[in-house]
PDB file of C-alpha atoms and ligand atoms in Angstrom:
ATOM      1  CA  MET A   1     117.258  91.267  61.557  1.00 61.00           C
ATOM      2  CA  ALA A   2     118.047  88.141  58.732  1.00 77.00           C
ATOM      3  CA  LEU A   3     121.475  89.606  58.420  1.00 75.00           C
ATOM      4  CA  ARG A   4     121.847  89.423  61.780  1.00 81.00           C
ATOM      5  CA  VAL A   5     121.306  85.911  61.932  1.00 77.00           C
ATOM      6  CA  LEU A   6     122.953  85.139  58.738  1.00 77.00           C
ATOM      7  CA  GLN A   7     126.543  87.014  60.338  1.00 81.00           C
ATOM      8  CA  LYS A   8     125.911  85.123  63.986  1.00 83.00           C
ATOM      9  CA  ARG A   9     125.861  81.857  62.009  1.00 81.00           C
ATOM     10  CA  SER A  10     128.916  82.785  59.849  1.00 78.00           C
ATOM     11  CA  ALA A  11     130.680  83.158  62.807  1.00 79.00           C
ATOM     12  CA  LEU A  12     129.957  80.011  64.499  1.00 78.00           C
ATOM     13  CA  LEU A  13     130.991  78.522  61.524  1.00 73.00           C
ATOM     14  CA  ALA A  14     134.172  80.473  61.056  1.00 73.00           C
ATOM     15  CA  ALA A  15     135.033  79.026  65.001  1.00 66.00           C
ATOM     16  CA  ARG A  16     134.057  75.798  64.299  1.00 63.00           C
ATOM     17  CA  CYS A  17     136.730  75.262  61.021  1.00 60.00           C
ATOM     18  CA  GLU A  18     138.909  77.071  62.989  1.00 62.00           C
ATOM     19  CA  GLU A  19     138.612  74.068  65.733  1.00 55.00           C
ATOM     20  CA  LEU A  20     138.330  71.375  63.166  1.00 54.00           C
ATOM     21  CA  ARG A  21     141.725  73.562  61.766  1.00 56.00           C
ATOM     22  CA  ALA A  22     143.240  73.155  64.828  1.00 49.00           C
ATOM     23  CA  ALA A  23     142.388  69.711  66.041  1.00 44.00           C
ATOM     24  CA  ARG A  24     144.427  67.955  62.684  1.00 91.00           C
ATOM     25  CA  VAL A  25     147.399  69.868  63.900  1.00 97.00           C
ATOM     26  CA  VAL A  26     150.274  68.083  66.221  1.00 97.00           C
ATOM     27  CA  VAL A  27     152.652  70.271  67.933  1.00 98.00           C
ATOM     28  CA  GLY A  28     155.979  69.483  68.970  1.00 98.00           C
ATOM     29  CA  ALA A  29     158.547  71.513  71.065  1.00 98.00           C
ATOM     30  CA  ALA A  30     161.913  72.167  70.470  1.00 99.00           C
ATOM     31  CA  ILE A  31     163.342  72.887  73.784  1.00 98.00           C
ATOM     32  CA  VAL A  32     166.412  73.955  74.473  1.00 98.00           C
ATOM     33  CA  ARG A  33     168.984  74.764  77.077  1.00 98.00           C
ATOM     34  CA  ASP A  34     172.591  75.714  77.077  1.00 97.00           C
ATOM     35  CA  GLY A  35     172.975  75.326  72.994  1.00 98.00           C
ATOM     36  CA  ARG A  36     171.782  71.719  73.089  1.00 98.00           C
ATOM     37  CA  LEU A  37     167.989  70.414  71.953  1.00 98.00           C
ATOM     38  CA  LEU A  38     165.806  67.972  74.073  1.00 98.00           C
ATOM     39  CA  ALA A  39     164.540  64.566  71.957  1.00 98.00           C
ATOM     40  CA  GLN A  40     162.613  62.088  73.428  1.00 98.00           C
ATOM     41  CA  GLN A  41     162.513  57.923  72.475  1.00 98.00           C
ATOM     42  CA  ARG A  42     159.571  56.571  71.519  1.00 97.00           C
ATOM     43  CA  SER A  43     158.431  53.264  73.034  1.00 95.00           C
ATOM     44  CA  TYR A  44     155.070  52.927  71.125  1.00 92.00           C
ATOM     45  CA  PRO A  45     153.377  52.124  68.693  1.00 94.00           C
ATOM     46  CA  GLU A  46     155.728  49.128  67.921  1.00 95.00           C
ATOM     47  CA  SER A  47     156.485  50.345  64.544  1.00 95.00           C
ATOM     48  CA  HIS A  48     158.175  53.818  65.866  1.00 95.00           C
ATOM     49  CA  ALA A  49     159.816  52.032  69.114  1.00 96.00           C
ATOM     50  CA  GLY A  50     163.141  52.856  69.606  1.00 98.00           C
ATOM     51  CA  GLN A  51     162.905  56.377  67.152  1.00 98.00           C
ATOM     52  CA  TRP A  52     163.604  59.757  68.669  1.00 98.00           C
ATOM     53  CA  GLU A  53     160.859  62.765  68.209  1.00 98.00           C
ATOM     54  CA  LEU A  54     160.472  66.524  69.794  1.00 98.00           C
ATOM     55  CA  PRO A  55     158.368  65.896  72.361  1.00 98.00           C
ATOM     56  CA  GLY A  56     154.646  66.960  72.292  1.00 98.00           C
ATOM     57  CA  GLY A  57     151.079  65.506  70.823  1.00 97.00           C
ATOM     58  CA  ARG A  58     147.994  66.050  69.077  1.00 96.00           C
ATOM     59  CA  VAL A  59     146.018  69.517  69.682  1.00 96.00           C
ATOM     60  CA  GLU A  60     142.759  68.748  71.414  1.00 94.00           C
ATOM     61  CA  PRO A  61     138.955  70.163  69.508  1.00 92.00           C
ATOM     62  CA  GLY A  62     138.703  73.566  70.844  1.00 93.00           C
ATOM     63  CA  GLU A  63     142.519  73.889  72.390  1.00 96.00           C
ATOM     64  CA  LYS A  64     145.135  76.230  71.069  1.00 96.00           C
ATOM     65  CA  PRO A  65     148.409  74.738  69.430  1.00 97.00           C
ATOM     66  CA  THR A  66     150.050  76.867  71.819  1.00 98.00           C
ATOM     67  CA  ASP A  67     148.426  75.597  74.986  1.00 98.00           C
ATOM     68  CA  ALA A  68     148.008  71.631  73.614  1.00 98.00           C
ATOM     69  CA  LEU A  69     152.228  72.072  73.756  1.00 98.00           C
ATOM     70  CA  VAL A  70     152.420  73.060  77.335  1.00 98.00           C
ATOM     71  CA  ARG A  71     149.964  70.501  78.260  1.00 98.00           C
ATOM     72  CA  GLU A  72     152.172  68.009  76.251  1.00 98.00           C
ATOM     73  CA  CYS A  73     155.167  68.543  77.953  1.00 98.00           C
ATOM     74  CA  VAL A  74     153.608  68.278  81.785  1.00 98.00           C
ATOM     75  CA  GLU A  75     152.136  65.209  80.525  1.00 98.00           C
ATOM     76  CA  GLU A  76     155.716  63.798  78.759  1.00 98.00           C
ATOM     77  CA  LEU A  77     158.159  65.422  80.585  1.00 98.00           C
ATOM     78  CA  GLY A  78     156.491  66.353  83.884  1.00 98.00           C
ATOM     79  CA  VAL A  79     158.175  70.293  83.439  1.00 98.00           C
ATOM     80  CA  PRO A  80     156.023  73.622  82.236  1.00 97.00           C
ATOM     81  CA  VAL A  81     157.918  75.431  79.305  1.00 98.00           C
ATOM     82  CA  ALA A  82     157.495  78.872  77.679  1.00 98.00           C
ATOM     83  CA  VAL A  83     156.872  78.460  74.187  1.00 98.00           C
ATOM     84  CA  GLY A  84     158.191  80.967  71.672  1.00 98.00           C
ATOM     85  CA  GLU A  85     157.981  81.132  67.598  1.00 98.00           C
ATOM     86  CA  GLN A  86     157.323  78.497  65.212  1.00 98.00           C
ATOM     87  CA  VAL A  87     160.503  76.457  63.776  1.00 98.00           C
ATOM     88  CA  GLY A  88     160.145  75.451  59.956  1.00 98.00           C
ATOM     89  CA  PRO A  89     157.388  74.935  58.079  1.00 97.00           C
ATOM     90  CA  ASP A  90     154.364  72.756  59.083  1.00 97.00           C
ATOM     91  CA  VAL A  91     155.231  68.860  57.819  1.00 97.00           C
ATOM     92  CA  PRO A  92     152.619  66.488  56.537  1.00 96.00           C
ATOM     93  CA  LEU A  93     152.114  63.295  58.617  1.00 95.00           C
ATOM     94  CA  LYS A  94     149.494  60.939  57.281  1.00 89.00           C
ATOM     95  CA  LYS A  95     145.687  61.674  57.666  1.00 84.00           C
ATOM     96  CA  ASP A  96     145.564  65.161  56.672  1.00 89.00           C
ATOM     97  CA  MET A  97     147.170  66.036  59.801  1.00 96.00           C
ATOM     98  CA  VAL A  98     150.450  68.219  60.401  1.00 97.00           C
ATOM     99  CA  LEU A  99     153.434  68.416  62.509  1.00 98.00           C
ATOM    100  CA  ARG A 100     154.009  72.058  63.745  1.00 98.00           C
ATOM    101  CA  ILE A 101     156.974  73.087  66.093  1.00 98.00           C
ATOM    102  CA  TYR A 102     157.630  75.681  68.488  1.00 98.00           C
ATOM    103  CA  ALA A 103     160.774  76.959  69.750  1.00 98.00           C
ATOM    104  CA  ALA A 104     160.584  76.270  73.822  1.00 98.00           C
ATOM    105  CA  SER A 105     162.548  76.715  77.067  1.00 98.00           C
ATOM    106  CA  LEU A 106     162.157  75.317  80.563  1.00 98.00           C
ATOM    107  CA  VAL A 107     160.492  77.099  83.174  1.00 97.00           C
ATOM    108  CA  GLY A 108     161.292  74.847  86.068  1.00 91.00           C
ATOM    109  CA  GLY A 109     161.991  71.329  86.860  1.00 95.00           C
ATOM    110  CA  GLU A 110     164.037  68.867  84.798  1.00 98.00           C
ATOM    111  CA  PRO A 111     162.595  66.769  82.124  1.00 98.00           C
ATOM    112  CA  GLU A 112     161.705  63.247  82.794  1.00 98.00           C
ATOM    113  CA  ALA A 113     160.843  60.308  80.331  1.00 98.00           C
ATOM    114  CA  LEU A 114     157.359  60.150  82.082  1.00 97.00           C
ATOM    115  CA  GLU A 115     155.641  58.261  78.796  1.00 95.00           C
ATOM    116  CA  HIS A 116     158.763  57.397  76.896  1.00 96.00           C
ATOM    117  CA  ASN A 117     162.361  55.497  77.159  1.00 96.00           C
ATOM    118  CA  ALA A 118     164.684  57.695  77.225  1.00 98.00           C
ATOM    119  CA  VAL A 119     165.314  61.521  76.551  1.00 98.00           C
ATOM    120  CA  ARG A 120     168.360  62.838  75.623  1.00 98.00           C
ATOM    121  CA  TRP A 121     170.424  66.332  75.072  1.00 98.00           C
ATOM    122  CA  LEU A 122     171.818  66.544  71.234  1.00 98.00           C
ATOM    123  CA  THR A 123     174.541  69.429  69.885  1.00 98.00           C
ATOM    124  CA  ALA A 124     173.645  70.708  66.357  1.00 98.00           C
ATOM    125  CA  ASP A 125     176.308  68.362  65.003  1.00 98.00           C
ATOM    126  CA  GLU A 126     174.438  65.240  66.400  1.00 98.00           C
ATOM    127  CA  LEU A 127     171.049  65.466  64.879  1.00 98.00           C
ATOM    128  CA  PRO A 128     171.625  63.835  61.954  1.00 98.00           C
ATOM    129  CA  GLY A 129     172.921  60.802  63.080  1.00 98.00           C
ATOM    130  CA  VAL A 130     169.967  60.532  65.347  1.00 98.00           C
ATOM    131  CA  ASP A 131     166.988  57.844  64.219  1.00 98.00           C
ATOM    132  CA  TRP A 132     164.373  60.068  63.692  1.00 98.00           C
ATOM    133  CA  LEU A 133     160.497  59.533  63.232  1.00 98.00           C
ATOM    134  CA  PRO A 134     159.995  60.888  59.491  1.00 97.00           C
ATOM    135  CA  ALA A 135     158.553  64.175  60.043  1.00 98.00           C
ATOM    136  CA  ASP A 136     161.102  65.151  62.772  1.00 98.00           C
ATOM    137  CA  ARG A 137     163.813  64.477  60.531  1.00 98.00           C
ATOM    138  CA  VAL A 138     162.893  66.909  57.930  1.00 98.00           C
ATOM    139  CA  LEU A 139     163.147  69.923  60.393  1.00 98.00           C
ATOM    140  CA  VAL A 140     166.631  69.140  61.286  1.00 98.00           C
ATOM    141  CA  PRO A 141     167.828  71.536  59.288  1.00 98.00           C
ATOM    142  CA  ALA A 142     165.476  74.318  61.143  1.00 98.00           C
ATOM    143  CA  LEU A 143     166.565  72.819  64.246  1.00 98.00           C
ATOM    144  CA  GLN A 144     170.290  72.848  63.346  1.00 98.00           C
ATOM    145  CA  THR A 145     169.696  77.114  63.034  1.00 98.00           C
ATOM    146  CA  LEU A 146     167.600  77.558  66.043  1.00 98.00           C
ATOM    147  CA  LEU A 147     170.553  75.484  67.875  1.00 98.00           C
ATOM    148  CA  ASN A 148     173.622  77.423  66.313  1.00 95.00           C
TER     149      ASN A 148
HETATM  150  O1  LIG B   1     151.956  61.153  70.132  1.00 84.06           O
HETATM  151  P1  LIG B   1     151.374  61.043  69.321  1.00 84.06           P
HETATM  152  O2  LIG B   1     151.021  59.583  69.195  1.00 84.06           O
HETATM  153  O3  LIG B   1     150.001  61.827  70.149  1.00 84.06           O
HETATM  154  O4  LIG B   1     151.442  61.516  67.919  1.00 84.06           O
HETATM  155  C1  LIG B   1     150.607  62.014  66.984  1.00 84.06           C
HETATM  156  C2  LIG B   1     150.703  61.570  65.426  1.00 84.06           C
HETATM  157  O5  LIG B   1     152.195  62.291  65.244  1.00 84.06           O
HETATM  158  C3  LIG B   1     151.690  60.201  65.525  1.00 84.06           C
HETATM  159  O6  LIG B   1     151.411  59.678  63.940  1.00 84.06           O
HETATM  160  C4  LIG B   1     153.182  60.788  65.959  1.00 84.06           C
HETATM  161  O7  LIG B   1     154.085  59.246  65.035  1.00 84.06           O
HETATM  162  C5  LIG B   1     153.039  62.214  65.201  1.00 84.06           C
HETATM  163  N1  LIG B   1     154.548  62.634  66.038  1.00 84.06           N
HETATM  164  C6  LIG B   1     155.298  63.042  64.800  1.00 84.06           C
HETATM  165  N2  LIG B   1     156.525  63.891  65.464  1.00 84.06           N
HETATM  166  C7  LIG B   1     156.541  64.310  66.851  1.00 84.06           C
HETATM  167  C8  LIG B   1     155.609  63.690  67.871  1.00 84.06           C
HETATM  168  C9  LIG B   1     154.020  62.832  66.987  1.00 84.06           C
HETATM  169  O8  LIG B   1     155.699  62.574  63.618  1.00 84.06           O
HETATM  170  N3  LIG B   1     157.550  65.010  67.369  1.00 84.06           N
END
């Protein structure tokens, strides 16, 4: 009986740890169409305004990273995406967070900058010359490999 209670508590604890771990992930979408990658230009905060990033955002507690990515793309771009494999490694962000990028493709519709200044489609050759957020810049080689 005591063993079963311990096992149950341990399972609950493991589930809670997984929730907390997932809550520290920021997901991003490497959306590719016709050999080009979609990027969006931030309008906030002031320190990042004008810089470019892959669409995405924080995973909410209890949410699967891939579900968060689909939600973020609908919120930011107004389109649903199909999520594929992770691209490159997790990249450290401030405050114990990491940026995790997944390959993605548009399921339908045309992406619009609903919460950002602009969106643009980039070729592999254009990626190094873009003013990326620091963590996104780390992933440029992996993104070029994805495109090529
Ligand atoms: O978009 P949001 O403000 O929720 O992003 C959370 C954090 O993740 C921010 O610090 C943002 O700069 C970072 N981020 C990033 N690259 C992305 C998306 C978000 O570095 N593609």
